[in-house]
């Protein structure tokens, strides 16, 4: 049997339905149903300013799927720590990994109370593997690692997934420190999978981030491509390097078609030597 699928870090937090939450807006863009009117209104307003934001969300999901497939099928990874997991949707990390390797073990981390509610019901594991959920902020590195160790073996290689989460750590030094601390505890042969929006590419994106920070629950920031690359210092970055999400090893059917999608959202995968 699999292990329990949810682990809360404390008392249940109330749902804020008065202000948009990033996980719920993201769910809306991906075609999910776990969102409220305030989230859909914010999502529509953002899309009016930044028309390719829905494509960006889907490109980010495509990157997650392709990177997890690669790590599972080609690199032999069987453990994933997915930080900033968001609301369950199609092709979640555990579904992609366990489809290829049924014994894969996945721990999801998020601090949105709605994500916690859905995690127990939807983040279910196959009988040979395991999933778990940690209710924590990405900055709570020690708490996350302590809870994750109940499911993951930190003496064996694993993948740390940080898609669209580091931008919510506003301070640059703190963001680098958070990533460094997670990578510091995993063994050789582990991987960092990261996606982050960048600045100086889209003036529309700059406007959207300002809009979001004025009204959303969780403010975020943009960074230079060099800052994103710096998260991989000391790691071996896999080809094709730091690129827009749609350009990271696209499927044959996507080659050429999606290379212009959301150039302002970049990603990379790095291996710890």
Short mmCIF file of C-alpha atoms in Angstrom, two decimals:
data_model
loop_
_atom_site.label_atom_id
_atom_site.label_comp_id
_atom_site.label_asym_id
_atom_site.label_seq_id
_atom_site.Cartn_x
_atom_site.Cartn_y
_atom_site.Cartn_z
CA UNK A 1 0.00 0.00 0.00
CA UNK A 2 1.12 3.57 -0.55
CA UNK A 3 1.81 5.96 2.28
CA UNK A 4 -0.76 8.60 3.27
CA UNK A 5 -1.05 11.28 0.63
CA UNK A 6 -1.18 14.40 2.78
CA UNK A 7 0.74 15.80 5.70
CA UNK A 8 -0.18 19.18 7.12
CA UNK A 9 2.35 21.37 8.81
CA UNK A 10 -0.19 22.87 11.21
CA UNK A 11 -3.79 23.89 11.71
CA UNK A 12 -6.00 24.31 8.67
CA UNK A 13 -5.79 27.82 7.26
CA UNK A 14 -8.91 29.63 6.06
CA UNK A 15 -9.47 30.05 2.35
CA UNK A 16 -9.17 33.63 1.15
CA UNK A 17 -11.81 34.11 -1.54
CA UNK A 18 -11.49 37.89 -1.60
CA UNK A 19 -8.09 38.09 -3.28
CA UNK A 20 -6.64 36.00 -6.12
CA UNK A 21 -4.15 33.25 -5.30
CA UNK A 22 -1.43 32.28 -7.75
CA UNK A 23 -2.15 28.53 -7.54
CA UNK A 24 -5.83 29.07 -8.29
CA UNK A 25 -5.22 31.52 -11.17
CA UNK A 26 -2.70 29.04 -12.61
CA UNK A 27 -5.30 26.29 -12.29
CA UNK A 28 -7.77 28.46 -14.20
CA UNK A 29 -5.30 29.02 -17.04
CA UNK A 30 -4.68 25.29 -17.26
CA UNK A 31 -8.41 24.62 -17.60
CA UNK A 32 -8.95 23.42 -14.04
CA UNK A 33 -12.02 23.86 -11.86
CA UNK A 34 -10.38 24.58 -8.49
CA UNK A 35 -10.70 28.36 -8.58
CA UNK A 36 -13.07 31.16 -7.59
CA UNK A 37 -14.58 34.15 -9.33
CA UNK A 38 -11.84 36.42 -8.00
CA UNK A 39 -9.20 34.13 -9.52
CA UNK A 40 -10.92 33.94 -12.90
CA UNK A 41 -11.36 37.71 -12.98
CA UNK A 42 -7.68 38.21 -12.21
CA UNK A 43 -6.70 35.60 -14.78
CA UNK A 44 -8.78 37.29 -17.47
CA UNK A 45 -7.41 40.74 -16.61
CA UNK A 46 -3.85 39.43 -16.80
CA UNK A 47 -4.50 37.74 -20.13
CA UNK A 48 -5.86 40.99 -21.56
CA UNK A 49 -2.51 42.62 -20.85
CA UNK A 50 -0.33 39.54 -21.48
CA UNK A 51 -2.11 37.48 -24.18
CA UNK A 52 0.35 34.57 -24.14
CA UNK A 53 0.10 33.90 -20.40
CA UNK A 54 -2.17 30.88 -20.90
CA UNK A 55 0.27 29.45 -23.43
CA UNK A 56 3.04 30.14 -20.92
CA UNK A 57 1.21 28.14 -18.26
CA UNK A 58 0.78 25.25 -20.66
CA UNK A 59 4.42 25.49 -21.78
CA UNK A 60 5.47 25.32 -18.13
CA UNK A 61 3.35 22.18 -17.68
CA UNK A 62 4.87 20.72 -20.82
CA UNK A 63 8.35 21.37 -19.44
CA UNK A 64 7.40 19.61 -16.21
CA UNK A 65 6.15 16.58 -18.12
CA UNK A 66 9.19 16.34 -20.41
CA UNK A 67 11.72 16.90 -17.63
CA UNK A 68 10.12 14.31 -15.34
CA UNK A 69 9.97 11.85 -18.22
CA UNK A 70 13.64 12.42 -18.97
CA UNK A 71 14.72 12.10 -15.34
CA UNK A 72 12.66 8.96 -14.86
CA UNK A 73 13.36 7.16 -18.12
CA UNK A 74 16.89 8.35 -18.91
CA UNK A 75 18.47 9.38 -15.60
CA UNK A 76 16.92 6.69 -13.41
CA UNK A 77 15.48 9.12 -10.85
CA UNK A 78 12.79 7.58 -8.63
CA UNK A 79 12.27 10.39 -6.12
CA UNK A 80 10.88 13.89 -6.62
CA UNK A 81 10.49 16.83 -4.23
CA UNK A 82 8.03 19.14 -6.01
CA UNK A 83 8.09 22.54 -4.26
CA UNK A 84 5.34 24.98 -5.16
CA UNK A 85 3.30 22.17 -6.63
CA UNK A 86 0.09 24.13 -7.09
CA UNK A 87 -3.32 22.57 -7.52
CA UNK A 88 -3.54 19.02 -8.88
CA UNK A 89 -4.26 18.94 -12.60
CA UNK A 90 -3.55 16.59 -15.50
CA UNK A 91 -0.07 15.05 -15.69
CA UNK A 92 1.01 15.73 -12.13
CA UNK A 93 4.59 14.82 -11.28
CA UNK A 94 3.72 11.52 -9.63
CA UNK A 95 1.49 10.49 -12.53
CA UNK A 96 4.21 11.15 -15.11
CA UNK A 97 6.91 9.43 -13.06
CA UNK A 98 4.86 6.43 -11.93
CA UNK A 99 3.61 5.83 -15.45
CA UNK A 100 7.22 5.06 -16.37
CA UNK A 101 8.48 3.77 -13.02
CA UNK A 102 5.64 2.62 -10.71
CA UNK A 103 7.88 2.66 -7.63
CA UNK A 104 8.55 6.39 -7.91
CA UNK A 105 8.04 8.43 -4.75
CA UNK A 106 6.92 12.07 -4.81
CA UNK A 107 6.50 14.72 -2.13
CA UNK A 108 4.56 17.86 -3.01
CA UNK A 109 5.06 21.13 -1.13
CA UNK A 110 2.78 24.17 -1.14
CA UNK A 111 1.29 26.60 1.35
CA UNK A 112 -2.03 27.46 -0.32
CA UNK A 113 -4.85 26.12 1.89
CA UNK A 114 -6.90 25.14 -1.16
CA UNK A 115 -3.98 23.09 -2.48
CA UNK A 116 -3.87 21.28 0.86
CA UNK A 117 -7.58 20.46 0.67
CA UNK A 118 -7.25 18.96 -2.79
CA UNK A 119 -3.94 17.20 -2.17
CA UNK A 120 -5.34 14.43 0.00
CA UNK A 121 -8.10 13.63 -2.46
CA UNK A 122 -6.21 13.86 -5.73
CA UNK A 123 -2.51 13.30 -5.16
CA UNK A 124 -2.89 9.55 -4.85
CA UNK A 125 -0.10 7.12 -5.52
CA UNK A 126 0.01 3.84 -7.35
CA UNK A 127 0.34 0.80 -5.06
CA UNK A 128 4.09 0.41 -5.62
CA UNK A 129 5.12 4.02 -5.09
CA UNK A 130 4.21 6.78 -2.66
CA UNK A 131 3.08 10.39 -2.60
CA UNK A 132 2.94 12.82 0.28
CA UNK A 133 2.13 16.47 0.79
CA UNK A 134 3.89 19.02 2.99
CA UNK A 135 2.06 22.22 3.91
CA UNK A 136 4.92 24.74 4.12
CA UNK A 137 6.41 27.88 2.62
CA UNK A 138 9.39 27.37 0.32
CA UNK A 139 11.50 29.36 2.80
CA UNK A 140 10.87 26.75 5.52
CA UNK A 141 13.65 24.56 4.19
CA UNK A 142 14.32 22.58 7.37
CA UNK A 143 10.64 21.85 7.99
CA UNK A 144 10.18 20.73 4.39
CA UNK A 145 13.19 18.44 4.51
CA UNK A 146 12.11 16.94 7.84
CA UNK A 147 8.63 16.13 6.53
CA UNK A 148 9.84 14.98 3.12
CA UNK A 149 12.29 12.54 4.72
CA UNK A 150 9.30 10.48 5.85
CA UNK A 151 8.74 9.56 2.19
CA UNK A 152 12.03 10.25 0.40
CA UNK A 153 15.46 8.75 1.03
CA UNK A 154 17.93 11.64 1.00
CA UNK A 155 20.88 9.27 0.70
CA UNK A 156 19.70 8.41 -2.82
CA UNK A 157 19.51 10.77 -5.84
CA UNK A 158 16.32 12.77 -6.25
CA UNK A 159 14.99 15.68 -8.26
CA UNK A 160 14.15 18.99 -6.62
CA UNK A 161 11.38 20.58 -8.69
CA UNK A 162 11.02 24.37 -8.35
CA UNK A 163 8.78 25.48 -11.20
CA UNK A 164 7.36 28.95 -10.75
CA UNK A 165 8.09 29.19 -7.03
CA UNK A 166 11.42 31.02 -6.61
CA UNK A 167 9.93 34.25 -7.98
CA UNK A 168 7.83 34.45 -4.81
CA UNK A 169 11.01 34.81 -2.73
CA UNK A 170 11.47 38.51 -3.36
CA UNK A 171 14.92 39.03 -1.87
CA UNK A 172 17.62 37.87 -4.31
CA UNK A 173 20.06 36.70 -1.65
CA UNK A 174 17.35 34.78 0.18
CA UNK A 175 16.20 33.16 -3.06
CA UNK A 176 19.72 31.97 -3.86
CA UNK A 177 20.13 30.71 -0.30
CA UNK A 178 16.87 28.75 -0.41
CA UNK A 179 17.83 26.98 -3.65
CA UNK A 180 21.37 26.37 -2.38
CA UNK A 181 20.10 24.80 0.85
CA UNK A 182 17.88 22.33 -0.95
CA UNK A 183 20.62 21.32 -3.37
CA UNK A 184 23.15 21.17 -0.55
CA UNK A 185 21.41 18.27 1.18
CA UNK A 186 20.80 16.02 -1.84
CA UNK A 187 23.48 13.54 -2.94
CA UNK A 188 25.53 13.40 -6.11
CA UNK A 189 23.43 12.42 -9.11
CA UNK A 190 20.46 14.53 -7.97
CA UNK A 191 18.84 17.20 -10.13
CA UNK A 192 17.43 20.71 -9.90
CA UNK A 193 14.48 21.47 -12.20
CA UNK A 194 13.58 25.16 -12.16
CA UNK A 195 11.44 27.64 -14.10
CA UNK A 196 11.28 31.39 -13.53
CA UNK A 197 9.91 34.47 -15.34
CA UNK A 198 12.54 36.97 -16.46
CA UNK A 199 12.61 40.73 -16.92
CA UNK A 200 13.58 42.98 -19.82
CA UNK A 201 11.79 40.73 -22.32
CA UNK A 202 8.16 41.81 -22.13
CA UNK A 203 6.86 45.22 -21.02
CA UNK A 204 3.43 43.58 -20.76
CA UNK A 205 4.83 41.11 -18.23
CA UNK A 206 6.24 44.00 -16.19
CA UNK A 207 2.74 45.53 -16.06
CA UNK A 208 1.16 42.22 -15.10
CA UNK A 209 3.57 41.64 -12.22
CA UNK A 210 2.82 45.11 -10.90
CA UNK A 211 -0.93 44.43 -11.23
CA UNK A 212 -0.53 41.16 -9.39
CA UNK A 213 1.56 42.63 -6.59
CA UNK A 214 -1.06 45.33 -6.06
CA UNK A 215 -3.91 42.84 -5.60
CA UNK A 216 -2.67 39.28 -5.13
CA UNK A 217 -1.96 37.44 -1.91
CA UNK A 218 1.58 36.43 -2.81
CA UNK A 219 3.81 39.10 -4.44
CA UNK A 220 6.45 38.00 -6.91
CA UNK A 221 9.46 39.39 -8.77
CA UNK A 222 11.21 39.05 -12.11
CA UNK A 223 14.92 38.33 -12.49
CA UNK A 224 17.63 38.47 -15.15
CA UNK A 225 18.46 35.28 -17.09
CA UNK A 226 21.89 35.41 -15.44
CA UNK A 227 20.23 35.28 -12.03
CA UNK A 228 18.27 32.18 -13.06
CA UNK A 229 21.43 30.55 -14.40
CA UNK A 230 23.17 31.31 -11.11
CA UNK A 231 20.78 28.98 -9.28
CA UNK A 232 22.62 26.20 -11.11
CA UNK A 233 26.10 27.20 -9.98
CA UNK A 234 28.06 24.04 -9.25
CA UNK A 235 25.63 21.90 -11.24
CA UNK A 236 25.97 20.44 -14.73
CA UNK A 237 23.24 22.13 -16.77
CA UNK A 238 21.66 19.75 -19.27
CA UNK A 239 21.26 20.79 -22.88
CA UNK A 240 19.79 23.05 -24.17
CA UNK A 241 20.64 25.14 -21.10
CA UNK A 242 18.52 28.01 -19.77
CA UNK A 243 15.80 28.47 -22.38
CA UNK A 244 12.10 29.35 -22.63
CA UNK A 245 10.01 26.46 -21.32
CA UNK A 246 8.59 25.57 -24.71
CA UNK A 247 12.13 25.13 -26.08
CA UNK A 248 13.37 22.63 -23.50
CA UNK A 249 13.61 19.39 -25.49
CA UNK A 250 10.24 19.80 -27.25
CA UNK A 251 8.43 16.77 -28.59
CA UNK A 252 8.86 16.19 -32.32
CA UNK A 253 5.41 17.57 -33.07
CA UNK A 254 6.24 20.80 -31.23
CA UNK A 255 9.62 21.57 -32.79
CA UNK A 256 9.44 24.94 -34.52
CA UNK A 257 5.81 25.47 -33.57
CA UNK A 258 6.27 26.64 -29.97
CA UNK A 259 9.70 28.24 -30.08
CA UNK A 260 8.20 31.71 -29.84
CA UNK A 261 5.83 30.93 -26.94
CA UNK A 262 6.39 33.05 -23.83
CA UNK A 263 10.11 33.85 -24.20
CA UNK A 264 9.86 35.56 -20.81
CA UNK A 265 9.50 32.29 -18.87
CA UNK A 266 12.72 30.30 -18.84
CA UNK A 267 13.74 26.97 -17.36
CA UNK A 268 16.64 24.57 -16.98
CA UNK A 269 17.62 21.21 -15.52
CA UNK A 270 20.93 20.71 -13.72
CA UNK A 271 22.68 17.65 -12.31
CA UNK A 272 24.69 17.66 -9.10
CA UNK A 273 28.10 16.09 -9.83
#
